[in-house]
XYZ file of C-alpha atoms in Angstrom:
718
model
C -0.225 -3.616 -27.260
C -2.916 -4.499 -29.787
C -2.729 -1.717 -32.360
C -5.658 0.237 -33.730
C -5.085 -1.355 -37.131
C -5.304 -4.821 -35.624
C -8.502 -3.859 -33.816
C -10.187 -2.582 -36.954
C -8.847 -5.486 -38.972
C -10.255 -7.997 -36.513
C -13.651 -6.317 -36.411
C -13.687 -5.915 -40.189
C -12.831 -9.535 -40.832
C -15.519 -10.626 -38.392
C -18.047 -8.393 -40.125
C -17.182 -9.887 -43.497
C -17.444 -13.356 -42.019
C -20.856 -12.497 -40.567
C -22.036 -11.354 -43.986
C -20.793 -14.583 -45.529
C -22.571 -16.660 -42.917
C -25.772 -14.670 -43.466
C -25.547 -15.189 -47.198
C -25.077 -18.916 -46.697
C -28.144 -19.106 -44.491
C -30.199 -17.067 -46.938
C -29.214 -19.296 -49.866
C -30.091 -22.393 -47.877
C -33.276 -21.063 -46.339
C -35.435 -23.072 -48.729
C -34.681 -26.326 -46.941
C -36.868 -27.261 -43.992
C -33.791 -27.923 -41.854
C -32.503 -24.347 -42.186
C -35.829 -22.589 -41.570
C -35.828 -22.640 -37.729
C -32.282 -21.240 -37.620
C -33.022 -18.583 -40.217
C -36.218 -17.679 -38.367
C -34.213 -17.085 -35.198
C -31.735 -14.918 -37.110
C -34.540 -12.874 -38.659
C -36.332 -12.473 -35.323
C -33.158 -11.151 -33.706
C -32.522 -8.715 -36.564
C -36.109 -7.487 -36.398
C -35.826 -6.823 -32.668
C -32.660 -4.778 -33.235
C -34.310 -2.795 -36.024
C -37.240 -1.979 -33.707
C -34.741 -0.529 -31.265
C -35.244 -3.312 -28.721
C -32.071 -5.455 -28.764
C -33.055 -7.046 -25.437
C -35.644 -9.077 -27.358
C -32.860 -10.388 -29.598
C -30.867 -11.820 -26.683
C -32.692 -15.191 -26.343
C -32.424 -15.694 -30.116
C -28.687 -14.965 -30.100
C -28.221 -17.298 -27.126
C -30.068 -20.046 -28.992
C -27.919 -19.507 -32.071
C -24.682 -19.627 -30.053
C -25.667 -22.956 -28.495
C -26.847 -24.359 -31.829
C -23.715 -23.495 -33.794
C -21.409 -24.623 -30.972
C -23.250 -27.974 -30.854
C -22.533 -28.602 -34.547
C -18.995 -27.183 -34.222
C -19.635 -24.256 -36.560
C -17.193 -22.159 -34.556
C -17.224 -19.037 -36.729
C -21.003 -18.655 -36.466
C -20.923 -19.365 -32.727
C -18.217 -16.696 -32.310
C -20.172 -14.116 -34.324
C -23.298 -14.479 -32.210
C -21.189 -14.341 -29.037
C -19.967 -11.003 -30.417
C -23.509 -9.685 -30.598
C -24.209 -10.810 -27.049
C -21.015 -9.414 -25.492
C -21.495 -6.027 -27.147
C -25.120 -5.874 -25.996
C -24.388 -6.803 -22.380
C -21.449 -4.382 -22.344
C -23.731 -1.563 -23.551
C -26.272 -2.150 -20.758
C -23.510 -2.492 -18.114
C -24.275 -6.148 -17.380
C -20.549 -6.713 -17.127
C -20.673 -10.246 -15.749
C -22.542 -11.516 -18.811
C -20.403 -9.387 -21.117
C -17.205 -10.937 -19.748
C -18.666 -14.422 -20.207
C -19.457 -13.866 -23.876
C -16.208 -11.999 -24.634
C -14.301 -15.013 -23.331
C -16.560 -17.433 -25.175
C -16.110 -15.479 -28.409
C -12.330 -15.710 -28.067
C -12.597 -19.446 -27.417
C -14.688 -20.039 -30.554
C -12.408 -17.905 -32.748
C -9.472 -19.994 -31.572
C -11.340 -23.181 -32.402
C -11.967 -21.642 -35.818
C -8.224 -21.088 -36.159
C -8.184 -17.289 -35.809
C -6.750 -14.977 -33.151
C -9.454 -12.358 -33.678
C -10.599 -12.762 -30.076
C -7.560 -10.986 -28.583
C -9.418 -7.683 -28.596
C -12.365 -9.374 -26.880
C -10.183 -10.711 -24.103
C -8.717 -7.257 -23.602
C -12.184 -5.780 -23.211
C -13.201 -8.595 -20.864
C -10.318 -7.709 -18.582
C -11.201 -4.020 -18.709
C -14.694 -4.602 -17.357
C -14.010 -7.534 -15.054
C -14.653 -6.815 -11.373
C -11.875 -8.086 -9.113
C -11.715 -7.987 -5.333
C -8.998 -10.163 -3.808
C -7.382 -9.670 -0.416
C -3.813 -10.367 0.706
C -2.283 -10.305 4.163
C 1.243 -10.205 5.516
C 2.632 -13.219 7.295
C 5.877 -14.263 8.947
C 5.288 -17.923 8.079
C 8.608 -18.328 6.304
C 7.949 -21.881 5.112
C 4.718 -20.820 3.420
C 6.470 -17.866 1.788
C 9.295 -20.052 0.523
C 6.853 -22.608 -0.892
C 4.836 -20.137 -2.909
C 7.986 -18.392 -4.127
C 9.746 -21.569 -5.269
C 9.679 -23.242 -8.711
C 8.087 -26.659 -9.146
C 11.415 -28.445 -8.692
C 12.301 -26.346 -5.629
C 15.648 -25.239 -7.071
C 16.189 -21.479 -7.179
C 17.636 -19.939 -10.343
C 20.845 -17.911 -10.435
C 20.530 -14.869 -8.126
C 16.912 -15.747 -7.326
C 15.535 -14.577 -3.943
C 13.630 -17.044 -1.792
C 10.866 -14.436 -1.631
C 10.652 -10.672 -1.850
C 11.397 -8.541 -4.889
C 14.449 -6.755 -6.271
C 13.846 -3.109 -7.133
C 15.605 -1.752 -10.192
C 15.685 1.474 -12.192
C 16.735 2.937 -15.515
C 17.951 6.366 -14.387
C 20.165 7.608 -17.208
C 17.542 10.106 -18.414
C 16.444 11.173 -14.941
C 17.865 14.723 -14.524
C 18.114 14.272 -10.752
C 20.041 11.023 -10.811
C 21.403 10.170 -14.249
C 23.946 7.349 -13.851
C 25.023 8.407 -10.369
C 23.488 5.315 -8.790
C 24.675 6.242 -5.306
C 22.081 9.063 -5.302
C 19.204 6.603 -5.155
C 18.885 6.653 -1.393
C 18.835 10.448 -1.130
C 16.251 10.809 -3.925
C 13.960 7.815 -3.338
C 14.776 6.954 0.268
C 16.270 3.572 -0.565
C 19.050 1.895 -2.493
C 18.084 -0.130 -5.536
C 19.214 -3.684 -6.188
C 19.974 -3.227 -9.881
C 20.218 -0.600 -12.597
C 19.493 -0.862 -16.303
C 21.910 -0.001 -19.078
C 21.536 -0.367 -22.860
C 24.334 -1.578 -25.092
C 24.700 -2.891 -28.632
C 26.389 -6.050 -29.849
C 29.701 -4.972 -31.357
C 30.399 -2.314 -28.752
C 32.656 -2.894 -25.726
C 31.279 -4.166 -22.446
C 29.698 -1.158 -20.625
C 32.374 -1.070 -17.948
C 31.537 2.432 -16.707
C 27.927 1.443 -15.947
C 29.180 -1.654 -14.127
C 31.637 0.427 -12.094
C 28.850 2.823 -11.068
C 26.658 -0.122 -10.073
C 29.466 -1.673 -8.039
C 30.044 1.635 -6.286
C 26.369 1.630 -5.283
C 26.497 -2.006 -4.126
C 24.117 -2.975 -6.911
C 23.823 -5.356 -9.856
C 23.473 -4.367 -13.506
C 20.820 -5.353 -16.017
C 22.186 -4.996 -19.557
C 19.771 -4.778 -22.472
C 22.172 -6.105 -25.119
C 20.801 -5.495 -28.604
C 22.035 -7.070 -31.871
C 21.158 -3.967 -33.904
C 22.976 -5.333 -36.949
C 20.852 -8.482 -36.853
C 21.192 -11.921 -35.329
C 24.091 -12.876 -37.599
C 26.250 -10.257 -35.860
C 26.512 -12.607 -32.892
C 29.335 -15.121 -33.379
C 31.531 -17.168 -31.054
C 34.619 -15.046 -31.677
C 37.214 -12.983 -29.847
C 34.803 -10.070 -29.433
C 32.159 -12.182 -27.655
C 34.725 -13.929 -25.455
C 36.382 -10.643 -24.466
C 32.973 -9.114 -23.724
C 32.194 -12.061 -21.442
C 35.558 -11.808 -19.670
C 34.967 -8.107 -19.067
C 31.568 -8.972 -17.600
C 33.238 -11.370 -15.196
C 35.892 -8.807 -14.293
C 33.189 -6.319 -13.281
C 32.754 -8.341 -10.093
C 29.008 -7.760 -9.826
C 25.896 -9.822 -10.653
C 24.772 -9.130 -14.223
C 21.373 -9.848 -15.726
C 22.000 -10.112 -19.472
C 18.797 -9.343 -21.393
C 19.904 -10.412 -24.840
C 17.769 -9.427 -27.881
C 14.597 -8.635 -25.968
C 11.088 -7.992 -27.366
C 11.867 -10.481 -30.130
C 8.151 -11.211 -30.567
C 7.541 -7.671 -31.870
C 8.072 -6.652 -35.489
C 9.648 -3.350 -34.373
C 13.049 -5.030 -33.738
C 15.391 -6.308 -36.455
C 15.953 -9.616 -34.655
C 12.262 -10.527 -35.039
C 10.990 -13.027 -37.580
C 13.309 -16.047 -37.431
C 12.622 -17.984 -34.203
C 15.017 -20.819 -35.066
C 17.961 -18.480 -35.612
C 17.013 -16.449 -32.542
C 17.121 -19.575 -30.375
C 20.449 -20.618 -31.897
C 22.040 -17.232 -31.101
C 20.559 -17.015 -27.600
C 21.981 -20.445 -26.802
C 25.340 -19.399 -28.202
C 25.471 -16.357 -25.918
C 24.402 -18.492 -22.967
C 27.152 -21.048 -23.560
C 29.871 -18.415 -23.856
C 28.714 -16.655 -20.686
C 28.538 -19.972 -18.814
C 32.152 -20.672 -19.814
C 33.603 -17.197 -19.297
C 31.327 -15.243 -16.936
C 29.530 -17.253 -14.214
C 28.312 -13.972 -12.697
C 25.979 -13.485 -15.692
C 22.330 -14.622 -15.525
C 20.613 -14.978 -18.900
C 17.258 -13.202 -19.201
C 14.827 -14.098 -21.992
C 12.517 -11.107 -22.216
C 9.719 -10.735 -24.789
C 7.283 -7.840 -24.929
C 3.926 -8.400 -23.250
C 2.277 -8.289 -26.708
C 1.757 -9.974 -29.011
C 1.501 -12.609 -26.292
C 0.689 -15.661 -28.355
C 3.686 -15.333 -30.675
C 6.374 -15.273 -27.971
C 6.626 -18.981 -27.164
C 8.231 -19.976 -30.471
C 11.252 -17.867 -29.478
C 11.825 -19.550 -26.107
C 15.396 -20.959 -26.056
C 14.626 -23.724 -23.538
C 14.915 -24.110 -19.774
C 18.581 -25.085 -19.904
C 19.491 -21.745 -21.499
C 17.285 -19.317 -19.571
C 17.849 -18.222 -15.963
C 15.089 -15.617 -15.713
C 12.039 -14.842 -17.849
C 11.478 -11.111 -18.255
C 8.968 -8.887 -19.998
C 8.666 -5.284 -21.192
C 5.329 -3.660 -20.423
C 4.088 -0.082 -20.118
C 0.908 1.333 -18.649
C -0.468 4.391 -20.445
C -3.937 5.936 -20.839
C -3.996 5.776 -24.660
C -2.634 3.141 -26.964
C 0.733 4.315 -28.269
C -0.006 7.633 -26.504
C -2.608 8.563 -29.122
C -6.243 9.247 -28.097
C -7.272 8.530 -31.693
C -6.278 4.947 -30.997
C -7.684 2.839 -28.164
C -8.472 4.251 -24.737
C -6.486 2.042 -22.336
C -7.506 3.592 -19.012
C -9.508 0.515 -18.053
C -6.506 -1.790 -18.614
C -4.274 -2.425 -15.609
C -0.738 -3.843 -15.747
C -1.740 -6.861 -13.695
C -3.660 -8.981 -16.171
C -1.043 -8.290 -18.841
C 1.441 -10.471 -16.973
C -1.003 -13.330 -16.620
C -0.189 -15.316 -19.769
C 3.573 -15.147 -19.275
C 3.236 -16.042 -15.597
C 1.018 -19.067 -16.196
C 3.318 -20.308 -18.956
C 6.747 -19.972 -17.314
C 6.563 -19.302 -13.567
C 6.550 -22.956 -12.534
C 10.059 -23.185 -14.054
C 11.641 -19.727 -13.919
C 11.574 -16.603 -11.765
C 10.024 -13.630 -13.538
C 11.179 -10.048 -13.787
C 9.566 -7.026 -15.358
C 12.682 -5.983 -17.230
C 11.427 -2.519 -17.999
C 8.156 -0.869 -17.134
C 6.604 2.490 -16.327
C 3.282 4.169 -15.628
C 2.320 7.371 -17.426
C 1.083 10.359 -15.465
C 0.905 12.755 -18.440
C -0.046 12.218 -22.105
C 1.491 14.843 -24.395
C -0.524 14.301 -27.598
C -3.846 15.314 -25.986
C -2.087 17.413 -23.318
C -3.825 15.651 -20.443
C -2.627 15.046 -16.893
C -3.308 11.565 -15.508
C -2.082 11.726 -11.917
C -4.978 9.671 -10.502
C -4.495 7.082 -13.221
C -0.756 7.029 -12.561
C -1.143 6.585 -8.797
C -3.724 3.829 -9.183
C -1.559 1.803 -11.543
C 1.785 2.493 -9.868
C 0.250 1.006 -6.738
C -0.957 -2.011 -8.707
C 2.455 -2.467 -10.305
C 4.494 -2.419 -7.096
C 2.130 -3.488 -4.327
C -0.358 -5.805 -6.025
C 1.638 -7.626 -8.693
C 4.229 -9.130 -6.284
C 1.346 -10.333 -4.075
C -0.659 -11.882 -6.893
C 2.440 -13.283 -8.603
C 4.895 -14.520 -5.922
C 7.310 -15.777 -8.619
C 7.663 -12.192 -9.863
C 10.904 -11.222 -8.149
C 12.229 -8.094 -9.845
C 10.799 -4.890 -11.326
C 12.892 -2.246 -13.101
C 11.288 1.161 -13.569
C 11.961 3.044 -16.837
C 12.273 6.537 -15.356
C 11.988 8.697 -18.476
C 10.016 11.625 -19.879
C 9.215 10.739 -23.515
C 7.822 14.168 -24.352
C 9.021 14.378 -27.949
C 9.450 10.750 -28.990
C 7.962 7.279 -29.068
C 4.783 7.072 -26.977
C 4.826 10.789 -26.004
C 4.118 9.911 -22.363
C 5.758 11.182 -19.202
C 6.840 8.313 -16.955
C 9.385 10.335 -14.965
C 8.678 9.999 -11.235
C 10.495 13.225 -10.406
C 8.145 15.196 -12.678
C 5.140 14.380 -10.476
C 5.590 14.747 -6.735
C 2.621 12.526 -5.865
C 3.996 9.709 -8.035
C 7.461 10.080 -6.536
C 6.136 10.040 -2.978
C 3.993 6.962 -3.606
C 6.904 5.112 -5.215
C 9.206 5.948 -2.309
C 6.589 4.940 0.236
C 5.911 1.584 -1.420
C 9.518 0.482 -1.880
C 10.424 1.414 1.707
C 9.214 -1.954 3.043
C 11.893 -4.636 3.590
C 10.002 -6.838 1.105
C 11.602 -4.737 -1.658
C 15.143 -6.045 -1.744
C 18.181 -3.824 -2.267
C 20.934 -6.391 -2.779
C 21.181 -9.136 -5.403
C 22.393 -12.371 -3.886
C 21.485 -16.028 -4.051
C 18.546 -16.881 -1.804
C 17.952 -13.296 -0.690
C 14.893 -12.571 1.443
C 13.394 -9.645 3.386
C 15.216 -8.739 6.590
C 11.986 -8.828 8.617
C 10.959 -12.259 7.279
C 7.585 -10.919 6.182
C 5.774 -11.639 2.929
C 2.211 -11.990 1.681
C -0.379 -14.706 1.155
C -3.834 -14.484 -0.318
C -6.548 -14.419 2.296
C -8.792 -17.427 1.871
C -6.459 -19.486 -0.315
C -3.105 -18.886 1.373
C -4.495 -18.797 4.927
C -6.824 -16.745 7.093
C -5.087 -16.521 10.469
C -2.335 -14.216 11.652
C -0.215 -13.375 14.664
C 0.218 -10.065 16.461
C -0.690 -7.789 13.604
C -0.986 -7.973 9.840
C -1.385 -5.662 6.885
C -4.389 -6.228 4.661
C -3.931 -5.218 1.006
C -6.867 -5.426 -1.410
C -6.543 -5.878 -5.172
C -9.525 -4.012 -6.526
C -10.590 -3.450 -10.113
C -14.001 -2.176 -11.180
C -15.445 -1.307 -14.612
C -15.712 2.339 -13.530
C -11.885 2.337 -13.285
C -11.473 4.802 -10.442
C -12.228 3.784 -6.867
C -14.191 6.224 -4.756
C -13.912 4.486 -1.406
C -13.073 1.167 0.239
C -14.660 0.356 3.603
C -13.156 -2.295 5.885
C -15.200 -4.054 8.588
C -14.709 -6.927 11.017
C -17.851 -8.807 12.085
C -20.031 -6.012 10.737
C -18.183 -3.249 12.575
C -16.409 -0.766 10.272
C -12.778 -0.282 11.286
C -11.365 1.839 8.426
C -12.169 3.623 5.179
C -9.870 4.766 2.354
C -10.339 6.978 -0.689
C -6.936 6.861 -2.422
C -3.959 4.550 -2.940
C -1.968 2.965 -1.479
C -4.960 0.893 -0.415
C -4.407 -1.333 2.602
C -4.672 -1.176 6.387
C -2.884 -2.571 9.432
C -4.967 -4.751 11.752
C -4.055 -5.870 15.265
C -4.900 -9.341 16.534
C -7.004 -7.840 19.319
C -9.467 -6.613 16.685
C -9.970 -10.088 15.258
C -11.048 -12.865 17.647
C -11.398 -16.440 16.420
C -14.239 -17.055 13.996
C -14.299 -13.481 12.676
C -15.082 -12.297 9.169
C -13.371 -9.503 7.273
C -15.674 -7.535 5.003
C -14.641 -5.122 2.239
C -17.029 -2.892 0.331
C -15.922 -0.902 -2.724
C -17.677 2.171 -4.111
C -17.096 4.044 -7.352
C -16.654 7.803 -7.459
C -20.405 8.280 -7.823
C -20.893 6.595 -4.465
C -22.423 3.459 -5.975
C -21.492 0.101 -4.523
C -19.256 -1.626 -7.066
C -18.018 -4.754 -5.263
C -17.957 -6.464 -1.893
C -16.415 -9.523 -0.303
C -16.622 -11.300 3.046
C -13.884 -13.714 4.120
C -13.156 -15.792 7.246
C -10.429 -14.073 9.225
C -8.940 -14.894 12.630
C -5.980 -14.156 14.831
C -4.122 -16.535 17.118
C -2.346 -15.910 20.402
C 1.383 -15.208 20.087
C 3.952 -16.259 22.670
C 7.096 -14.216 23.248
C 9.648 -16.033 25.406
C 12.601 -13.955 26.594
C 11.977 -11.510 23.769
C 11.763 -14.117 21.000
C 8.588 -14.985 19.109
C 7.845 -18.700 19.493
C 6.554 -21.065 16.839
C 4.689 -24.236 17.778
C 3.385 -27.307 16.000
C 0.172 -26.945 18.039
C -0.556 -23.205 18.357
C -2.233 -21.739 21.441
C -6.021 -21.963 21.623
C -8.768 -20.280 23.615
C -11.058 -22.440 25.729
C -13.708 -21.040 28.080
C -12.178 -17.586 27.871
C -8.654 -18.686 28.782
C -5.590 -19.181 26.590
C -4.105 -22.662 26.548
C -0.479 -22.990 25.434
C 1.658 -26.055 24.608
C 3.173 -27.098 27.912
C 6.082 -29.249 26.711
C 7.331 -26.714 24.147
C 7.401 -23.837 26.628
C 8.776 -25.856 29.557
C 11.633 -27.176 27.430
C 12.340 -23.693 26.013
C 12.753 -22.546 29.644
C 15.240 -25.336 30.362
C 12.941 -27.858 32.076
C 12.710 -31.589 31.346
C 9.258 -33.078 30.773
C 7.861 -36.595 31.266
C 4.428 -37.969 30.501
C 2.452 -40.700 32.280
C -0.030 -42.066 29.791
C -1.851 -44.143 32.429
C -2.759 -41.127 34.563
C -2.541 -38.563 31.734
C -0.177 -36.469 33.785
C 2.680 -34.296 32.527
C 5.551 -33.497 34.884
C 8.212 -30.847 34.426
C 11.438 -30.511 36.399
C 13.906 -27.685 36.551
C 16.448 -27.424 39.346
C 14.652 -27.984 42.649
C 11.199 -27.349 41.192
C 8.810 -30.097 40.087
C 5.470 -29.305 38.511
C 2.743 -31.838 37.646
C -0.486 -31.271 35.780
C -3.187 -33.818 35.007
C -5.501 -33.601 32.035
C -8.970 -32.476 33.176
C -7.963 -31.327 36.693
C -8.524 -27.767 37.949
C -5.402 -28.010 40.085
C -1.738 -28.518 39.305
C 0.894 -29.528 41.882
C 4.047 -27.453 42.359
C 6.557 -28.942 44.809
C 3.682 -30.741 46.539
C 1.480 -27.659 46.809
C -1.779 -27.302 44.824
C -2.043 -24.515 42.255
C -5.500 -23.453 41.091
C -5.917 -23.280 37.304
C -8.166 -20.935 35.335
C -9.327 -23.928 33.282
C -8.217 -27.583 33.346
C -5.349 -28.759 31.154
C -6.535 -30.456 27.966
C -5.220 -32.833 25.335
C -5.637 -31.198 21.917
C -4.379 -33.057 18.848
C -2.164 -35.147 21.132
C -0.567 -32.131 22.846
C -0.872 -31.123 26.490
C -2.323 -27.620 26.529
C -2.373 -25.707 29.818
C -3.305 -22.164 30.883
C -0.681 -19.707 29.686
C -0.158 -17.988 33.027
C 0.452 -21.257 34.860
C 2.874 -22.488 32.195
C 4.820 -19.232 32.199
C 5.005 -18.897 35.990
C 5.569 -22.587 36.844
C 9.370 -22.182 37.097
C 9.466 -18.618 38.350
C 8.840 -16.812 35.093
C 7.014 -13.493 34.778
C 3.967 -13.411 32.495
C 2.246 -10.424 30.927
C -0.545 -10.010 28.405
C -0.830 -7.538 25.517
C -4.473 -7.444 24.509
C -3.823 -5.263 21.445
C -1.720 -7.897 19.727
C -2.974 -10.881 21.777
C 0.541 -11.711 22.889
C 1.622 -13.694 25.951
C 5.019 -12.399 27.054
C 7.085 -14.685 29.279
C 10.390 -13.784 30.871
C 11.810 -16.950 32.361
C 13.911 -16.983 35.475
C 17.463 -16.226 34.354
C 16.317 -15.520 30.801
C 17.145 -12.431 28.782
C 14.885 -9.402 29.075
C 11.595 -9.887 27.298
C 10.026 -7.458 24.877
C 7.820 -4.867 26.505
C 4.150 -5.697 26.929
C 1.135 -4.087 28.473
C -0.413 -5.185 31.726
C -1.112 -8.467 33.466
C -4.785 -8.933 32.744
C -6.261 -12.442 32.462
C -4.854 -14.185 29.411
C -7.564 -15.001 26.872
C -7.604 -14.785 23.059
C -5.485 -16.387 20.312
C -2.938 -15.838 17.323
C -0.639 -18.051 15.024
C 2.656 -19.810 15.301
C 3.737 -22.800 13.262
C 5.933 -25.836 13.669
C 9.115 -25.949 15.607
C 8.555 -27.491 19.073
C 6.954 -30.951 19.128
C 4.767 -31.403 22.199
C 3.503 -34.978 21.838
C 3.951 -36.994 24.981
C 6.953 -39.349 25.586
C 6.994 -42.679 27.446
C 6.964 -42.427 31.252
C 9.991 -43.180 33.415
C 9.842 -45.183 36.656
C 11.012 -42.309 38.839
C 8.555 -39.950 37.202
C 5.739 -42.398 37.872
C 6.558 -42.644 41.588
C 6.608 -38.867 41.983
C 3.360 -38.520 40.083
C 1.691 -41.305 42.079
C 2.628 -39.662 45.378
C 1.426 -36.285 44.155
C -1.831 -37.849 42.985
C -2.443 -39.526 46.370
C -1.895 -36.255 48.234
C -4.248 -34.456 45.871
C -7.022 -37.028 46.420
C -6.624 -36.818 50.239
C -6.847 -33.029 50.002
C -10.021 -33.235 47.889
C -11.601 -35.780 50.342
C -10.893 -33.547 53.348
C -12.433 -30.543 51.566
C -15.578 -32.547 50.794
C -15.819 -33.841 54.399
C -15.529 -30.346 55.904
C -18.188 -29.043 53.538
C -20.566 -31.906 54.492
C -20.145 -31.378 58.264
C -20.656 -27.592 57.983
C -23.743 -28.092 55.882
C -25.128 -30.675 58.360
C -24.888 -28.185 61.242
C -26.325 -25.302 59.202
C -23.120 -23.358 58.619
C -22.291 -21.725 55.294
C -18.894 -21.464 53.667
């Protein structure tokens, strides 16, 4: 975290710089060229002295643009500072964020990092409202969870997230890792242990992890300095013991190296040399060890010089803690407006295209001992962000290890212990219960239910059956009073506390819908809102199995059209296509079914079958009414309007999943590619059958028309 000293130092240096700039302008005010600029400066100062800083704003804006145009970055930054502080004070947070970011940019161009505090404040007051939804589109989930080269790192899941814990100082659990399920309702994938270079491999911790079916993360610290690490018998024996443990090991060697609080800080070249040495020995002796390079989240901009290189790093980790006061001290900065989410942003943008990320150790405070204040609401809000929002926003984040400790009398003087706050413990247990939170470390792991998350609007806006909507909300007022959810202007849910998110059934969301979220602060004032396109598609369950099609079902004229070829073939029928007559024909056993594009009748074994709507060609696929397609070869079709699911049990097929009712089938939800329904070339025998069927159909239609004409001529009505 940025310390109080660094804050005051940055502000003090900027103040001195401002005085120097003012002096320079005053000394040069005699020249005609400087007069207009000096006049603007004086006019702004006069407005402030009159107690009306709003009048100074246009002058400050002019000065920012002027100094930026002549590349006087320090002056441009200083006037940005006046603007961001003013807009912050009047709660015009959008403008404040703009000028905080601009101030940081100009300080960087000036060669200073004094804008770090400005960026932190910008994030504190930035309004965020993003929405994520669950999906079973496995290909989409794999894509967003994969590195740029598509090759997963050692022990990396395809998607989903490993849950880990440091439990040694948890009175309920200690290092009895097998207790995890009874305490938190779920096994954990890995546990954290600390060890020092020079001490034996922590075999007892590894044995406990193996007993629990888990992996071990080892924070291995060269407390005697980087030179204590040598390629010698000790290091080789340590590596062999790691291999003998028989479990996956994440080796977090010399972490937080970018912070001056560790003895291995300060010599990036030597750090890289030693990290590479450890990597090479582990690669030779212990292939079950994954190397984790893990800086602290701050100071962010000094971490990159310590990076050992892609060939030596399996995972990129980070240490980060969420607490209401900086270093636990209310005399330092108030951090309640800072969430854990934005603090991962720099690391994620820098490394996630190459490496999976883990939060090596983290925690959220629910009690601050120095002021003696309880922060349960703060803890719940940020625990939810840590576990439910961060994996959604950052799909390459694939492991989080919770530091489950009460630091009452040491270090930050915060209580992070979940067991000390029942609400925190219950929320944690509830969140990790989903299959998305993985309990076993293995190559290419993924959730058992095949479900993950995509961002609504950018990752997709359609779903099948049902989905869970999870909003990521951040407002300058910090605490959320209420979130209202509506579809097409009709409110469907409202929430006042985390975990924020609701389940929505496809039947609530017809095609062309919009999802609307409105956020209020605790005073009842509207703080944010968003409207997004949101639709469901019809699902098809065939013999109890959810189908996935290249051309999903669609709704036309109130009826659901499904891909004929894909479903016929899944039921064991063969399909031919006559391009000349635009007729598809399916055969199974003694049954032959033909359907012509645009006709209201199909032919089944020579007999006409009335259709709800004609078959249509859509994107090159024959789409026919769902009930006809499902029943064509003796199948049973049902419709579940809640989830918009067509359930088909084919003749001789396994029992289908239960559904509700047999109402007309209309509405739609999503599959994606597996069955290709584009039409093949016709065969001679198929053409003859189709031609005969077509002739019979035309004779039937002519006779119907003739009867109608005769009855009308003699005054009869049908």
